[in-house]
Tab-separated table of N, CA and C in Angstrom:
chain	number	residue	atom	x	y	z
A	355	TRP	N	113.176	107.983	95.690
A	355	TRP	CA	114.215	107.001	95.725
A	355	TRP	C	113.672	105.691	95.126
A	356	ASP	N	114.437	105.127	94.252
A	356	ASP	CA	114.087	103.838	93.674
A	356	ASP	C	115.409	103.110	93.447
A	357	PRO	N	115.709	102.081	94.233
A	357	PRO	CA	117.005	101.424	94.114
A	357	PRO	C	117.161	100.706	92.770
A	358	TRP	N	116.127	100.498	92.043
A	358	TRP	CA	116.211	99.809	90.753
A	358	TRP	C	116.283	100.764	89.568
A	359	ALA	N	115.960	102.036	89.804
A	359	ALA	CA	115.879	103.002	88.685
A	359	ALA	C	117.242	103.394	88.180
A	360	ASP	N	117.308	103.578	86.871
A	360	ASP	CA	118.502	104.097	86.244
A	360	ASP	C	118.373	105.629	86.232
A	361	PRO	N	119.196	106.376	87.018
A	361	PRO	CA	119.062	107.811	87.110
A	361	PRO	C	119.035	108.511	85.742
A	362	ALA	N	119.888	108.132	84.844
A	362	ALA	CA	119.950	108.783	83.525
A	362	ALA	C	118.682	108.558	82.766
A	363	GLU	N	118.146	107.351	82.837
A	363	GLU	CA	116.894	107.058	82.146
A	363	GLU	C	115.715	107.820	82.752
A	364	ALA	N	115.687	107.923	84.087
A	364	ALA	CA	114.604	108.652	84.762
A	364	ALA	C	114.642	110.122	84.359
A	365	GLU	N	115.819	110.692	84.304
A	365	GLU	CA	115.933	112.080	83.885
A	365	GLU	C	115.475	112.294	82.439
A	366	GLU	N	115.899	111.406	81.565
A	366	GLU	CA	115.562	111.528	80.132
A	366	GLU	C	114.084	111.259	79.896
A	367	GLU	N	113.543	110.209	80.449
A	367	GLU	CA	112.184	109.789	80.180
A	367	GLU	C	111.137	110.615	80.927
A	368	TYR	N	111.427	110.908	82.214
A	368	TYR	CA	110.403	111.475	83.087
A	368	TYR	C	110.767	112.875	83.613
A	369	VAL	N	111.945	113.374	83.239
A	369	VAL	CA	112.407	114.708	83.655
A	369	VAL	C	112.413	114.811	85.229
A	370	ILE	N	112.874	113.790	85.856
A	370	ILE	CA	113.014	113.795	87.304
A	370	ILE	C	114.438	113.292	87.687
A	371	THR	N	114.915	113.717	88.793
A	371	THR	CA	116.202	113.241	89.287
A	371	THR	C	115.898	112.423	90.570
A	372	PRO	N	116.058	111.105	90.500
A	372	PRO	CA	115.774	110.283	91.656
A	372	PRO	C	116.833	110.529	92.752
A	373	LEU	N	116.424	110.371	94.010
A	373	LEU	CA	117.378	110.412	95.101
A	373	LEU	C	118.355	109.249	95.001
A	374	ALA	N	119.593	109.498	95.305
A	374	ALA	CA	120.622	108.458	95.233
A	374	ALA	C	120.568	107.476	96.370
A	375	ASP	N	120.149	107.964	97.557
A	375	ASP	CA	120.100	107.104	98.731
A	375	ASP	C	118.686	107.121	99.332
A	376	GLN	N	118.450	106.144	100.213
A	376	GLN	CA	117.155	106.105	100.881
A	376	GLN	C	116.950	107.429	101.636
A	377	PRO	N	115.745	108.015	101.493
A	377	PRO	CA	115.526	109.290	102.147
A	377	PRO	C	115.455	109.202	103.631
A	378	GLU	N	115.699	110.363	104.255
A	378	GLU	CA	115.618	110.438	105.708
A	378	GLU	C	114.137	110.508	106.142
A	379	THR	N	113.864	110.141	107.404
A	379	THR	CA	112.476	110.149	107.867
A	379	THR	C	111.994	111.558	108.140
A	380	GLY	N	110.656	111.704	108.124
A	380	GLY	CA	110.013	112.965	108.518
A	380	GLY	C	110.205	114.159	107.623
A	381	GLN	N	110.455	113.970	106.343
A	381	GLN	CA	110.757	115.111	105.454
A	381	GLN	C	109.671	115.393	104.406
A	382	TYR	N	108.737	114.548	104.221
A	382	TYR	CA	107.874	114.684	103.048
A	382	TYR	C	106.390	114.778	103.452
A	383	ASP	N	105.649	115.663	102.730
A	383	ASP	CA	104.239	115.812	102.982
A	383	ASP	C	103.431	114.703	102.315
A	384	ALA	N	104.042	114.025	101.330
A	384	ALA	CA	103.409	112.859	100.655
A	384	ALA	C	104.449	111.883	100.283
A	385	VAL	N	104.143	110.615	100.407
A	385	VAL	CA	105.020	109.529	100.013
A	385	VAL	C	104.255	108.684	99.008
A	386	ILE	N	104.863	108.446	97.832
A	386	ILE	CA	104.199	107.689	96.785
A	386	ILE	C	104.927	106.359	96.617
A	387	LEU	N	104.244	105.265	96.904
A	387	LEU	CA	104.750	103.921	96.674
A	387	LEU	C	104.194	103.483	95.322
A	388	ALA	N	104.996	103.565	94.304
A	388	ALA	CA	104.540	103.287	92.945
A	388	ALA	C	104.900	101.922	92.396
A	389	VAL	N	105.884	101.279	93.053
A	389	VAL	CA	106.338	99.969	92.581
A	389	VAL	C	106.560	99.064	93.813
A	390	PRO	N	106.211	97.798	93.706
A	390	PRO	CA	106.325	96.893	94.830
A	390	PRO	C	107.680	96.159	94.920
A	391	HIS	N	108.789	96.922	94.864
A	391	HIS	CA	110.103	96.322	94.945
A	391	HIS	C	110.267	95.678	96.324
A	392	ARG	N	111.068	94.621	96.392
A	392	ARG	CA	111.253	93.883	97.668
A	392	ARG	C	111.812	94.803	98.779
A	393	GLU	N	112.592	95.797	98.373
A	393	GLU	CA	113.134	96.762	99.389
A	393	GLU	C	112.006	97.508	100.092
A	394	PHE	N	110.992	97.861	99.375
A	394	PHE	CA	109.871	98.576	99.937
A	394	PHE	C	108.967	97.676	100.748
A	395	LEU	N	108.762	96.433	100.234
A	395	LEU	CA	108.014	95.438	100.968
A	395	LEU	C	108.685	95.122	102.342
A	396	ALA	N	109.995	95.018	102.331
A	396	ALA	CA	110.741	94.718	103.530
A	396	ALA	C	110.635	95.861	104.561
A	397	MET	N	110.506	97.092	104.046
A	397	MET	CA	110.361	98.209	104.959
A	397	MET	C	109.017	98.186	105.674
A	398	GLY	N	107.986	97.748	105.021
A	398	GLY	CA	106.657	97.703	105.575
A	398	GLY	C	105.998	99.074	105.588
A	399	PRO	N	104.669	99.085	105.741
A	399	PRO	CA	103.966	100.380	105.667
A	399	PRO	C	104.309	101.380	106.725
A	400	ASP	N	104.574	100.884	107.986
A	400	ASP	CA	104.882	101.797	109.082
A	400	ASP	C	106.189	102.534	108.794
A	401	ARG	N	107.229	101.811	108.377
A	401	ARG	CA	108.503	102.471	108.085
A	401	ARG	C	108.361	103.419	106.919
A	402	ILE	N	107.621	103.058	105.906
A	402	ILE	CA	107.388	103.946	104.754
A	402	ILE	C	106.644	105.217	105.190
A	403	ARG	N	105.656	105.079	106.066
A	403	ARG	CA	104.932	106.249	106.602
A	403	ARG	C	105.889	107.194	107.352
A	404	GLU	N	106.895	106.632	108.025
A	404	GLU	CA	107.833	107.416	108.792
A	404	GLU	C	108.637	108.392	107.910
A	405	LEU	N	108.685	108.096	106.633
A	405	LEU	CA	109.407	109.023	105.696
A	405	LEU	C	108.682	110.373	105.642
A	406	GLY	N	107.392	110.333	105.897
A	406	GLY	CA	106.585	111.599	105.805
A	406	GLY	C	106.585	112.332	107.124
A	407	THR	N	106.126	113.569	107.010
A	407	THR	CA	105.886	114.390	108.203
A	407	THR	C	104.646	113.900	108.918
A	408	PRO	N	104.391	114.316	110.129
A	408	PRO	CA	103.132	113.897	110.764
A	408	PRO	C	101.953	114.369	109.925
A	409	GLY	N	101.050	113.445	109.675
A	409	GLY	CA	99.868	113.723	108.856
A	409	GLY	C	100.127	113.623	107.361
A	410	ALA	N	101.301	113.179	106.984
A	410	ALA	CA	101.584	113.035	105.554
A	410	ALA	C	100.685	111.981	104.895
A	411	VAL	N	100.484	112.096	103.628
A	411	VAL	CA	99.673	111.174	102.868
A	411	VAL	C	100.567	110.085	102.267
A	412	LEU	N	100.140	108.837	102.361
A	412	LEU	CA	100.855	107.703	101.706
A	412	LEU	C	99.979	107.232	100.577
A	413	PHE	N	100.483	107.327	99.327
A	413	PHE	CA	99.794	106.815	98.175
A	413	PHE	C	100.406	105.477	97.828
A	414	ASP	N	99.610	104.436	98.025
A	414	ASP	CA	100.085	103.065	97.677
A	414	ASP	C	99.442	102.723	96.349
A	415	VAL	N	100.090	103.136	95.258
A	415	VAL	CA	99.513	103.077	93.906
A	415	VAL	C	99.078	101.632	93.530
A	416	LYS	N	99.906	100.661	93.854
A	416	LYS	CA	99.668	99.261	93.483
A	416	LYS	C	98.914	98.458	94.556
A	417	SER	N	98.430	99.128	95.612
A	417	SER	CA	97.722	98.475	96.721
A	417	SER	C	98.534	97.286	97.279
A	418	VAL	N	99.790	97.552	97.571
A	418	VAL	CA	100.705	96.538	98.059
A	418	VAL	C	100.348	96.183	99.510
A	419	PHE	N	100.005	97.218	100.295
A	419	PHE	CA	99.758	97.007	101.736
A	419	PHE	C	98.276	97.090	101.991
A	420	GLU	N	97.804	96.413	103.062
A	420	GLU	CA	96.431	96.520	103.516
A	420	GLU	C	96.190	97.929	104.014
A	421	PRO	N	94.980	98.440	103.717
A	421	PRO	CA	94.673	99.822	104.193
A	421	PRO	C	94.615	99.922	105.704
């Protein structure tokens, strides 16, 4: 999910289909934070971690949050 991404461009450039809405919690084995959009910063690391299953990995590509 990326609220700033253009779905058509993402499909054409990266061959992926972004989620249209914010994902539900507890569904993913890994969560990748690749861009520091204000929506993600407002969520904070704990809320972002909640998107994953227990023990899920959080990849903070841009080192937005403290480890």
